[in-house]
Tab-separated table of C-alpha atoms in Angstrom:
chain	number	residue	atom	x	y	z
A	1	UNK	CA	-186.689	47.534	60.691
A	2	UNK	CA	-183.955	46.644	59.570
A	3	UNK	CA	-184.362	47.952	55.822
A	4	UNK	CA	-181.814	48.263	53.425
A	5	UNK	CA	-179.488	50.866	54.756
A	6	UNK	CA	-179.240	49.024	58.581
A	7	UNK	CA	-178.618	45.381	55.962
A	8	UNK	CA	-175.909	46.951	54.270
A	9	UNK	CA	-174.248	48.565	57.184
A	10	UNK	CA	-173.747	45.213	58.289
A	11	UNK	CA	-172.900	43.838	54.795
A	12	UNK	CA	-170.197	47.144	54.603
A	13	UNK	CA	-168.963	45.793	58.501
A	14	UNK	CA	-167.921	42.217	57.226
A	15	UNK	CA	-166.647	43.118	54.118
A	16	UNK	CA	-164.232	45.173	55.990
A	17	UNK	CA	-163.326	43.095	59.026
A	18	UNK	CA	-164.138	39.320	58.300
A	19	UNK	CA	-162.699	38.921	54.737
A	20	UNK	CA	-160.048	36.454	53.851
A	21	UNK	CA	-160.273	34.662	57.234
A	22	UNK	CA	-160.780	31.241	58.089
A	23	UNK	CA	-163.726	30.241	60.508
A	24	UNK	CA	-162.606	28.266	62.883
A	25	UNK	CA	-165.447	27.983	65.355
A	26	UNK	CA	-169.431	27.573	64.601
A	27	UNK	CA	-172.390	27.955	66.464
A	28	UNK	CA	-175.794	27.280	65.115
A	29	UNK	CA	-179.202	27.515	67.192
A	30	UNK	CA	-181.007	24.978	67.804
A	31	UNK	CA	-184.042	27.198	66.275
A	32	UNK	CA	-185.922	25.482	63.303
A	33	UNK	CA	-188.122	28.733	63.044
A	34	UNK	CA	-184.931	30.527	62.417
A	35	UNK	CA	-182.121	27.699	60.922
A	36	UNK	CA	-184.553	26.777	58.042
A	37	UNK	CA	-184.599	23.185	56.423
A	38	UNK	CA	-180.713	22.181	57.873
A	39	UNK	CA	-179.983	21.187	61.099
A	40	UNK	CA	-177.456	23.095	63.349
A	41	UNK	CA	-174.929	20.024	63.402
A	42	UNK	CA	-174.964	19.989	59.573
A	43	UNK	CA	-174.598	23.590	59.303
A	44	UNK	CA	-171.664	24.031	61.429
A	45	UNK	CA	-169.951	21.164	59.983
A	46	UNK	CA	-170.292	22.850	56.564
A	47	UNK	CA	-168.779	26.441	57.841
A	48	UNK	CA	-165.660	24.615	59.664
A	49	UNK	CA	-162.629	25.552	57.848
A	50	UNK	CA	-164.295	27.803	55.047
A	51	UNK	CA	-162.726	31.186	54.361
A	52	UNK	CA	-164.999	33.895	53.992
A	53	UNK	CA	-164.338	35.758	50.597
A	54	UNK	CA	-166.903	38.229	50.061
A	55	UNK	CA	-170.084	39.278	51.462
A	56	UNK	CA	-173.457	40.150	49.219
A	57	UNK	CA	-176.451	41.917	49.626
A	58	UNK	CA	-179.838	42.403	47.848
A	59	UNK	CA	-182.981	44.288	48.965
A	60	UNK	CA	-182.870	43.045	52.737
A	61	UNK	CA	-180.904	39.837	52.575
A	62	UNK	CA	-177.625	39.525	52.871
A	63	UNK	CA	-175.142	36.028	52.252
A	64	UNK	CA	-171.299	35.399	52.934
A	65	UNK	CA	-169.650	33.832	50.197
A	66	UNK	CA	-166.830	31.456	51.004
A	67	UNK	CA	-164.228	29.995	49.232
A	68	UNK	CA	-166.894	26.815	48.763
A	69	UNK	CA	-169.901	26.500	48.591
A	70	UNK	CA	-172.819	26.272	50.634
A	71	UNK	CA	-173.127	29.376	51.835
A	72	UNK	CA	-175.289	31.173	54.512
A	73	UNK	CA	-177.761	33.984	54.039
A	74	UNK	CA	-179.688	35.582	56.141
A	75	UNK	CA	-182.979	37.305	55.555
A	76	UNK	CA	-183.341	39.752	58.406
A	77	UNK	CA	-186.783	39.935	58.346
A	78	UNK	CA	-188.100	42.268	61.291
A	79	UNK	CA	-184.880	42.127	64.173
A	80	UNK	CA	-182.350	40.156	62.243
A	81	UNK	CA	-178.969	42.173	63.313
A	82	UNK	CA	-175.253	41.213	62.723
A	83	UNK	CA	-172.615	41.608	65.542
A	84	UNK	CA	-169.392	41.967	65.313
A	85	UNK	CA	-167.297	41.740	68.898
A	86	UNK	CA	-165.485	44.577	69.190
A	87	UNK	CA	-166.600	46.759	66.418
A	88	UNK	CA	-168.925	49.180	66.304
A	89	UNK	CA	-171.613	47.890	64.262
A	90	UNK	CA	-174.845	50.510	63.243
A	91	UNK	CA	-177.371	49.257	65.761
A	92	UNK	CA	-181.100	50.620	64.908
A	93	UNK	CA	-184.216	50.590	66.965
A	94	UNK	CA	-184.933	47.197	68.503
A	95	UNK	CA	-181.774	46.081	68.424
A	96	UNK	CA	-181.558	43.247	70.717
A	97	UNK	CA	-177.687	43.244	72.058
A	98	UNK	CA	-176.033	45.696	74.404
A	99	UNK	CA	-172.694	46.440	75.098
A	100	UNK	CA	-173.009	44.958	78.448
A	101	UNK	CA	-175.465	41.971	77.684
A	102	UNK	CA	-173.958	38.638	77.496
A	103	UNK	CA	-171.548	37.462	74.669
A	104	UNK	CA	-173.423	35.678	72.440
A	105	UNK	CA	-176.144	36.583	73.001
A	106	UNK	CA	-179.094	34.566	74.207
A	107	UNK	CA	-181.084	35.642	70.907
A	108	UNK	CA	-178.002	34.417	68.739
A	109	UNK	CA	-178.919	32.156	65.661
A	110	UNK	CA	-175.113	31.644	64.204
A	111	UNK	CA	-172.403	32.546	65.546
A	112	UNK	CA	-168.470	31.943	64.216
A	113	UNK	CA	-165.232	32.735	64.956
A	114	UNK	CA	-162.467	33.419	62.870
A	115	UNK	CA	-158.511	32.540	63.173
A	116	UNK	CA	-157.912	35.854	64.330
A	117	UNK	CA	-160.175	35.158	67.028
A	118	UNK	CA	-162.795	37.774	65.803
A	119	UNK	CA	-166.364	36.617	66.803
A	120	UNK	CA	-169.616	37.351	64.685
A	121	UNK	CA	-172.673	36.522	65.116
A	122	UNK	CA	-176.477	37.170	64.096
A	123	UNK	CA	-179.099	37.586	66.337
A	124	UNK	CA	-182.995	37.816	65.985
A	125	UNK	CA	-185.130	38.434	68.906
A	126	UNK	CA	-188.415	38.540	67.378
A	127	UNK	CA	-188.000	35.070	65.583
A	128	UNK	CA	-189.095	36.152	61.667
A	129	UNK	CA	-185.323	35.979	59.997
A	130	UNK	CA	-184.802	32.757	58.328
A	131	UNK	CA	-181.187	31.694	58.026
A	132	UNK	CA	-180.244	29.617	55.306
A	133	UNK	CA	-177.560	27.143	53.687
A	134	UNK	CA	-177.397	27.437	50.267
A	135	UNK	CA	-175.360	26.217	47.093
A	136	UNK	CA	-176.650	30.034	45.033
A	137	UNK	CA	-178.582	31.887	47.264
A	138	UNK	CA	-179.033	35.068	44.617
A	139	UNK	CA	-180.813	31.949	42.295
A	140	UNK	CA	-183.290	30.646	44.841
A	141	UNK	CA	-186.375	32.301	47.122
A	142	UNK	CA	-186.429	34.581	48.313
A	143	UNK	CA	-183.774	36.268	46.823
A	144	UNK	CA	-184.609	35.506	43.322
A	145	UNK	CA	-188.204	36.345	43.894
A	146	UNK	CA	-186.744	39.809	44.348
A	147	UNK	CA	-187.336	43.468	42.195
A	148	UNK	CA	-184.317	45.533	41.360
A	149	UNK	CA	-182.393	46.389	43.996
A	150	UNK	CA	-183.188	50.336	44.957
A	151	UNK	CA	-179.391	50.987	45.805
A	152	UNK	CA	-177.530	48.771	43.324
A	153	UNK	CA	-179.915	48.596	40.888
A	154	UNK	CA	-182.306	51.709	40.155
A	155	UNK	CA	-184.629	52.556	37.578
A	156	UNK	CA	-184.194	54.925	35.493
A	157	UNK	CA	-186.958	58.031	35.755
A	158	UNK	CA	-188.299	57.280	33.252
A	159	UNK	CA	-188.777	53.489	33.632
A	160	UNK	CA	-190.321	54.647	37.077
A	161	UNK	CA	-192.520	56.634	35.847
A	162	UNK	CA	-193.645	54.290	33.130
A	163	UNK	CA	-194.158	51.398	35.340
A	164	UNK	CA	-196.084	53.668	37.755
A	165	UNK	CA	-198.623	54.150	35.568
A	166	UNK	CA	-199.782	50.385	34.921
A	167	UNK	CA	-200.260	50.114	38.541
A	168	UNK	CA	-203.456	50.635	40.381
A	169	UNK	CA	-202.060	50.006	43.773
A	170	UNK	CA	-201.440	52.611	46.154
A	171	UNK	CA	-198.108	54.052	46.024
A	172	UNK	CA	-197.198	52.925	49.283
A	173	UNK	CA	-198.338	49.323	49.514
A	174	UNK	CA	-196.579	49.246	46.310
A	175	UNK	CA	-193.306	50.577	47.902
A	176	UNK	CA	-193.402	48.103	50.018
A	177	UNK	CA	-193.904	45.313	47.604
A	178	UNK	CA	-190.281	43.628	47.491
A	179	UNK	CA	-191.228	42.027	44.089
A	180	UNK	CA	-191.230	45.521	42.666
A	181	UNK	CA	-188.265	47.679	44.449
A	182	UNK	CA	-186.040	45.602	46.623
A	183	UNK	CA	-185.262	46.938	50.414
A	184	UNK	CA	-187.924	49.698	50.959
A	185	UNK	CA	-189.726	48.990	54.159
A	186	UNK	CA	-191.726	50.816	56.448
A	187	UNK	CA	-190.037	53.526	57.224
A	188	UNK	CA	-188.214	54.286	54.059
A	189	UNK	CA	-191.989	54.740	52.285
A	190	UNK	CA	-192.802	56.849	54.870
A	191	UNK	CA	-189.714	59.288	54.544
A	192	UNK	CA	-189.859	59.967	50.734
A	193	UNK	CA	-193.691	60.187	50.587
A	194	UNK	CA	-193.533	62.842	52.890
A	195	UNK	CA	-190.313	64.231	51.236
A	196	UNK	CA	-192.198	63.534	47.540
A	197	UNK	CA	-195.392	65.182	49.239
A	198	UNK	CA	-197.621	62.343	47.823
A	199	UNK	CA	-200.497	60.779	49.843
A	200	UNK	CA	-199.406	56.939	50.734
A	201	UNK	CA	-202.909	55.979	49.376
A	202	UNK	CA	-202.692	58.016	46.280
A	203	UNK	CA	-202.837	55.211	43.313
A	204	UNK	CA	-200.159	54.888	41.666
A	205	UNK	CA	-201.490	54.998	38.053
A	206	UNK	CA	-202.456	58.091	38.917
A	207	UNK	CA	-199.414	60.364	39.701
A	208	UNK	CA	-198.200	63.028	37.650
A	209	UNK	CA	-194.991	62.844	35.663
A	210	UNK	CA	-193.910	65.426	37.819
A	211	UNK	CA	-194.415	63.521	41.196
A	212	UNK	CA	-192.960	60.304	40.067
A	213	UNK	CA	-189.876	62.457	39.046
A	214	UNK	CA	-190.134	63.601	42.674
A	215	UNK	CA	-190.726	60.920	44.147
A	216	UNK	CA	-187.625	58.640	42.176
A	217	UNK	CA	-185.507	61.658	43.380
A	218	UNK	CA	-186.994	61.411	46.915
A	219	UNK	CA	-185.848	57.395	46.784
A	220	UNK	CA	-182.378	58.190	45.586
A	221	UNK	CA	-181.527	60.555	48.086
A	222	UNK	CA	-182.643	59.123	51.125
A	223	UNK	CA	-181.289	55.673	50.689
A	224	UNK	CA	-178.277	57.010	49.577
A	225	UNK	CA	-177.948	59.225	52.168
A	226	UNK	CA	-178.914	56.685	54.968
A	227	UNK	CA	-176.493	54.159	53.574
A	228	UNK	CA	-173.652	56.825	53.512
A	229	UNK	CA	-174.200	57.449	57.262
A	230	UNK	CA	-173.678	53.446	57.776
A	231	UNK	CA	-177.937	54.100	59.224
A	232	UNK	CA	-177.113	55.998	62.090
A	233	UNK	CA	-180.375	57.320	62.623
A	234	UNK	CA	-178.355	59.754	64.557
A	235	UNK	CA	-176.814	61.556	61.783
A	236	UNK	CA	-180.457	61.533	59.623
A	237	UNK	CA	-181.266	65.280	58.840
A	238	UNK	CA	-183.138	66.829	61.428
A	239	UNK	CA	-185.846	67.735	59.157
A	240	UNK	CA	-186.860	63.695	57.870
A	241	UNK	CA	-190.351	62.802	59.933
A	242	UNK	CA	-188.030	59.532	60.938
A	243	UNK	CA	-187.494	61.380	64.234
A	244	UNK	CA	-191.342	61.958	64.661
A	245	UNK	CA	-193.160	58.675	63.857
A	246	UNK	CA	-192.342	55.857	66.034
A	247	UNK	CA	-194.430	56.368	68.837
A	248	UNK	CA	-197.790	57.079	66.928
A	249	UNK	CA	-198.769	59.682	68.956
A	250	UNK	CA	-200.498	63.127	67.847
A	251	UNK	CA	-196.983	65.067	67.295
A	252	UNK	CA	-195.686	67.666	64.499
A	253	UNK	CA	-192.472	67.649	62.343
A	254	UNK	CA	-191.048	70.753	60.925
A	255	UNK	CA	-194.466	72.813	62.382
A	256	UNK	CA	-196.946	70.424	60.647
A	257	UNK	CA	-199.132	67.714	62.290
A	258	UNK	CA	-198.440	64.354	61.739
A	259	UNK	CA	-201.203	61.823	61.711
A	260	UNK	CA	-201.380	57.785	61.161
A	261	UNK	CA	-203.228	55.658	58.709
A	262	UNK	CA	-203.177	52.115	57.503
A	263	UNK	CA	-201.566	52.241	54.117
A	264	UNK	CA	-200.185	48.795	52.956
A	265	UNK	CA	-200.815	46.742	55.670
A	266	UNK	CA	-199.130	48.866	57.674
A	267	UNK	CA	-199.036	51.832	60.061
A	268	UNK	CA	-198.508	55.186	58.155
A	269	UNK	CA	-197.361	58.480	59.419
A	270	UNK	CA	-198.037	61.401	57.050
A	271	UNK	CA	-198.319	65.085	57.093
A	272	UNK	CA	-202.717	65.882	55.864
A	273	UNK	CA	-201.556	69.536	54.926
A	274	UNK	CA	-198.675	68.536	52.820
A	275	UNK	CA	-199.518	65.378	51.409
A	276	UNK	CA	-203.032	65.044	50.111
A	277	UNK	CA	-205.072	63.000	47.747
A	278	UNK	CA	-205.241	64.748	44.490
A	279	UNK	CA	-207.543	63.581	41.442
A	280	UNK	CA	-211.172	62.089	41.580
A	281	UNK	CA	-209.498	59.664	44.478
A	282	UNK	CA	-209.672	62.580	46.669
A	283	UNK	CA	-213.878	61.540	47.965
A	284	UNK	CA	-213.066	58.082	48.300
A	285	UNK	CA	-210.233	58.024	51.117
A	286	UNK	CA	-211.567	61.157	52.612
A	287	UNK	CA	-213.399	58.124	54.805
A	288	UNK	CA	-210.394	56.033	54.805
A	289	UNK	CA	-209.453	57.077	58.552
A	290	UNK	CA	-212.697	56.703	59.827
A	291	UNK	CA	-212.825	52.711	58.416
A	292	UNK	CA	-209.759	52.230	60.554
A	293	UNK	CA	-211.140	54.227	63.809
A	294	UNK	CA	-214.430	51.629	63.273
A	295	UNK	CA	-212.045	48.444	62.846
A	296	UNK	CA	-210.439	49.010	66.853
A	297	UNK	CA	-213.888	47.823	68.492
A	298	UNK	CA	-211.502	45.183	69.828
A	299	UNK	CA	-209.040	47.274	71.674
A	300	UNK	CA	-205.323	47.305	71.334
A	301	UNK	CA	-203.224	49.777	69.178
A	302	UNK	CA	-202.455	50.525	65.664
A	303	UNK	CA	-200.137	47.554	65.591
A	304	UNK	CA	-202.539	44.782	67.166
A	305	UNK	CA	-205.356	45.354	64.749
A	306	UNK	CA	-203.412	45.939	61.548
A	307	UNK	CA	-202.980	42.555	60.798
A	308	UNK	CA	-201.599	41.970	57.472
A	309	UNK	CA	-198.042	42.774	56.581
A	310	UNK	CA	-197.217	43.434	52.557
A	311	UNK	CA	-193.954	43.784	52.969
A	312	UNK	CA	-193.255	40.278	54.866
A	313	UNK	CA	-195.352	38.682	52.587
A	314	UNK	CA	-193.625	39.298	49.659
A	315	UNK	CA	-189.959	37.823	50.642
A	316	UNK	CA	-191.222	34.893	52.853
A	317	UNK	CA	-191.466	32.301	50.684
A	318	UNK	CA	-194.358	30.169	52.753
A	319	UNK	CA	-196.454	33.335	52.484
A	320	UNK	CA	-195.574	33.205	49.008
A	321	UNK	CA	-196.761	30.292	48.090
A	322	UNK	CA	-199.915	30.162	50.297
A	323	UNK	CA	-201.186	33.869	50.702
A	324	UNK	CA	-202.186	35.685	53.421
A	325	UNK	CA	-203.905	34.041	56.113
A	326	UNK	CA	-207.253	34.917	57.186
A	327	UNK	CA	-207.570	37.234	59.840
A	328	UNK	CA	-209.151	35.564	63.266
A	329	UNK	CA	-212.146	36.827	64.684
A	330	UNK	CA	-211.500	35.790	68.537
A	331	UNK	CA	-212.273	38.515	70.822
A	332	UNK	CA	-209.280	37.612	73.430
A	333	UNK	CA	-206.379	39.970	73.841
A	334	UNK	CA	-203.355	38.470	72.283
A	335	UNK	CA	-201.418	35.827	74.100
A	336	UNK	CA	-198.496	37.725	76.630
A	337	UNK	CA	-195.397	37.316	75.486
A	338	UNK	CA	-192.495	35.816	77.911
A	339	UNK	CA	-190.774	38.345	79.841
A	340	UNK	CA	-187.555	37.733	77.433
A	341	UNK	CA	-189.333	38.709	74.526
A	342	UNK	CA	-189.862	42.200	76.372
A	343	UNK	CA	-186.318	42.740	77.098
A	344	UNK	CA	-184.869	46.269	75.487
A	345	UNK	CA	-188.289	46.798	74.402
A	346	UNK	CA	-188.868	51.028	73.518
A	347	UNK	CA	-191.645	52.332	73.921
A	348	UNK	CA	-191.160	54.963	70.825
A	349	UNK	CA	-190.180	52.104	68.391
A	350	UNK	CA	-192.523	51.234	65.468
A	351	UNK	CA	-194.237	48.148	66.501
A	352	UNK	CA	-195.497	47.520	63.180
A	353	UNK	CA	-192.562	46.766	61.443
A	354	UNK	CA	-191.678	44.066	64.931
A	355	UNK	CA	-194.813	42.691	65.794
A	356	UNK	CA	-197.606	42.413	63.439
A	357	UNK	CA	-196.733	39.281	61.821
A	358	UNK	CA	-196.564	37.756	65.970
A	359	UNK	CA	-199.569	39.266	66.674
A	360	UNK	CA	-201.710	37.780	63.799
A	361	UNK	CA	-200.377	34.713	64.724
A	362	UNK	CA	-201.015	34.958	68.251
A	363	UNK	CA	-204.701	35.855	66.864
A	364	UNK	CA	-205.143	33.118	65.212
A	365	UNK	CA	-203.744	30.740	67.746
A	366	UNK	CA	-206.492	32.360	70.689
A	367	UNK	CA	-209.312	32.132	68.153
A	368	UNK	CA	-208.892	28.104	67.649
A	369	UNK	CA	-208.358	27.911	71.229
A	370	UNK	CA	-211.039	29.038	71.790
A	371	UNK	CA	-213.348	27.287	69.088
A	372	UNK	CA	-211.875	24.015	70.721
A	373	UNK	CA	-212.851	25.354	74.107
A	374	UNK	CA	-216.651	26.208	72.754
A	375	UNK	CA	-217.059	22.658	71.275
A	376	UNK	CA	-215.656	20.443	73.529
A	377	UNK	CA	-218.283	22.516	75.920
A	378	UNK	CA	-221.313	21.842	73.908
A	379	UNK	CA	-219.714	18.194	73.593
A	380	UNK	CA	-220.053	17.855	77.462
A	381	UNK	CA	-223.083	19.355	77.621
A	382	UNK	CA	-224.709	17.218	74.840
A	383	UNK	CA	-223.615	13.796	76.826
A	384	UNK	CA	-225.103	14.770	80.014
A	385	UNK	CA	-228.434	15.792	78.589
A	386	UNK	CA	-228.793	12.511	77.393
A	387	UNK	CA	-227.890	10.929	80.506
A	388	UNK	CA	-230.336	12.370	82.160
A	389	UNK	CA	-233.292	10.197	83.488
A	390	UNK	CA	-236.520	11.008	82.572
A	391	UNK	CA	-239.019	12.633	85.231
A	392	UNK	CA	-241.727	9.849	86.322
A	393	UNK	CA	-245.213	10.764	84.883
């Protein structure tokens, strides 16, 4: 979360109030995780006395373009949400701002207000949106990096079905892949495999003709339909495993058990008796779940061992250029998070799509902590051996 029908709910909300109006006020966080390669003085000055003309969205990044440029985008990563004060905005699981929290709020990143005195502003608890000024956002990372967009810009069937079958990947790793479709995350794969009836780790070279047509279908209709509801989850047919999965737990949807896998990088809920392997693939993953069970020696959940995330690595354009880091082998629990970071916290939410990318790096952090801590030890140790005086004869 968000994916592409929560980013253009918010791209649909400024487009309808903020249009045409002149920002008069600017607030920019003094976040460098967040405000990426500008500083908040420089950024403000350039929004002062810019009219906003138009807002734009691809996959899961959306910019305002004003009547000059730069211009900001934002790439909402895992909690990016915009506010609007006043207007009831689509907020979706995690959101971090309540009605009755302050205004703005503490986790705002930029924040403007307008010469009708209307107030916006972005927010990102978790810290993984990257907010940008740029001269052509659509023309630089990690926008241009991006596949078609799966609203704006589908493929046709056939094209699907074509390009299916050249890859070897499994379908829902390669859902996620933003360099392919544009603004399927977590939870969207999720909803049409299940709808599609395809196995996430089913390869995608080799569906039938007849389940990419299903599937392609499956795409259309559900991000179409989520978009038309402005992603109230709330309005989401009763029958779409959306309202079973977050919590991970053993649970059914529509009769049928749901169960959870690692497909992707990520946590998976399926349905085993409706979606099953099919082909000689069938042996192989039979012992997929039992891998996973084997890889929680260390304790924690789902979330806390997965450790890579496919989707995040596509669009950020460090992991990009580097690759995923290697996972650490520390055995420590990872590193508490401040009691701030816990606020509005649910315990039914899916943690994968909020914390995976904090966790690894809290992993990694604990494991050369704790390398340090085991060398500057022997270090110690070493010197006052050899201090020691020798034992007369």
């Amino acid at each position: 979360m968000p994916e592409l029908p929560e980013v253009e709910a918010a791209r649909r909300a400024v487009e309808e109030h903020c249009l045409g109006k002149k920002i008069k006020k600017a607030i920019i966080a003094n976040d460098t995780k967040v405000i990426d390669s500008v500083s908040a003085s420089d950024f403000e000055a350039a929004l002062l006395g810019k009219t906003i003309i138009s807002a734009h969205r691809k996959g899961k990044n959306l910019w305002l373009h004003l009547d000059s440029p730069p211009f900001p985008s934002f790439q909402f990563g895992m909690s990016g949400a915009i506010y609007i004060k006043g207007v009831a905005v689509t907020k979706y699981k995690r959101s971090a701002v309540n009605d009755t929290d302050e205004w703005p709020s503490k986790y705002s990143k930029f924040f403007i207000e307008l010469d009708d005195g209307l107030e916006l502003s972005f927010t990102d608890k978790r810290r993984f949106a990257k907010v940008r000024l740029l001269k052509d956002p659509a023309a630089v990372s990690p926008i241009s990096e991006l596949g078609p967009d799966a609203l704006l810009e589908p493929m046709t069937v056939n094209e699907f079905t074509e390009s299916l079958s050249k890859k070897k990947i499994a379908i829902k790793a390669l859902l996620l892949d933003q360099s392919y479709i544009a603004g399927i995350g977590n939870w969207i794969a999720d909803e049409v495999l299940y709808q599609a009836r395809i196995h996430p780790l089913q390869s995608s070279a080799s569906m039938s003709k007849e389940n990419c047509a299903t599937l392609h279908k499956c795409i259309k209709e559900v991000i179409q339909y989520a978009v038309r509801v402005d992603a109230d989850s709330s309005r989401f047919p009763l029958e779409w495993i959306f309202h079973f999965r977050w919590d991970k737990k053993p649970g059914k949807v529509n009769g049928k058990k749901i169960d959870f896998i690692n497909a992707g990088g990520r946590t998976t809920a399926y349905v085993p008796e409706l979606q099953k392997i099919s082909g000689n693939q069938a042996a192989k993953v039979a012992a997929e779940p039992r891998k996973k069970t084997s890889k929680r020696k260390s304790g924690g959940n789902d979330d806390t061992d997965e450790l890579s995330n496919e989707e995040e690595k596509i669009v950020e354009t460090d992991q990009l250029k580097k690759g995923p880091k290697p996972r650490g082998r520390g055995k420590k629990p990872p590193m508490k998070r401040k009691s701030d970071d816990s606020d509005d916290d649910m315990a039914g939410d899916d943690n994968s799509d909020d914390d995976e990318v904090q966790k690894k790096t809290m992993k990694k952090t604990t494991t050369k902590q704790a390398k340090a801590e085991k060398a500057s030890k022997k270090k110690v140790s070493s010197s006052q051996n050899s201090k020691k005086p020798k034992k007369a004869k």
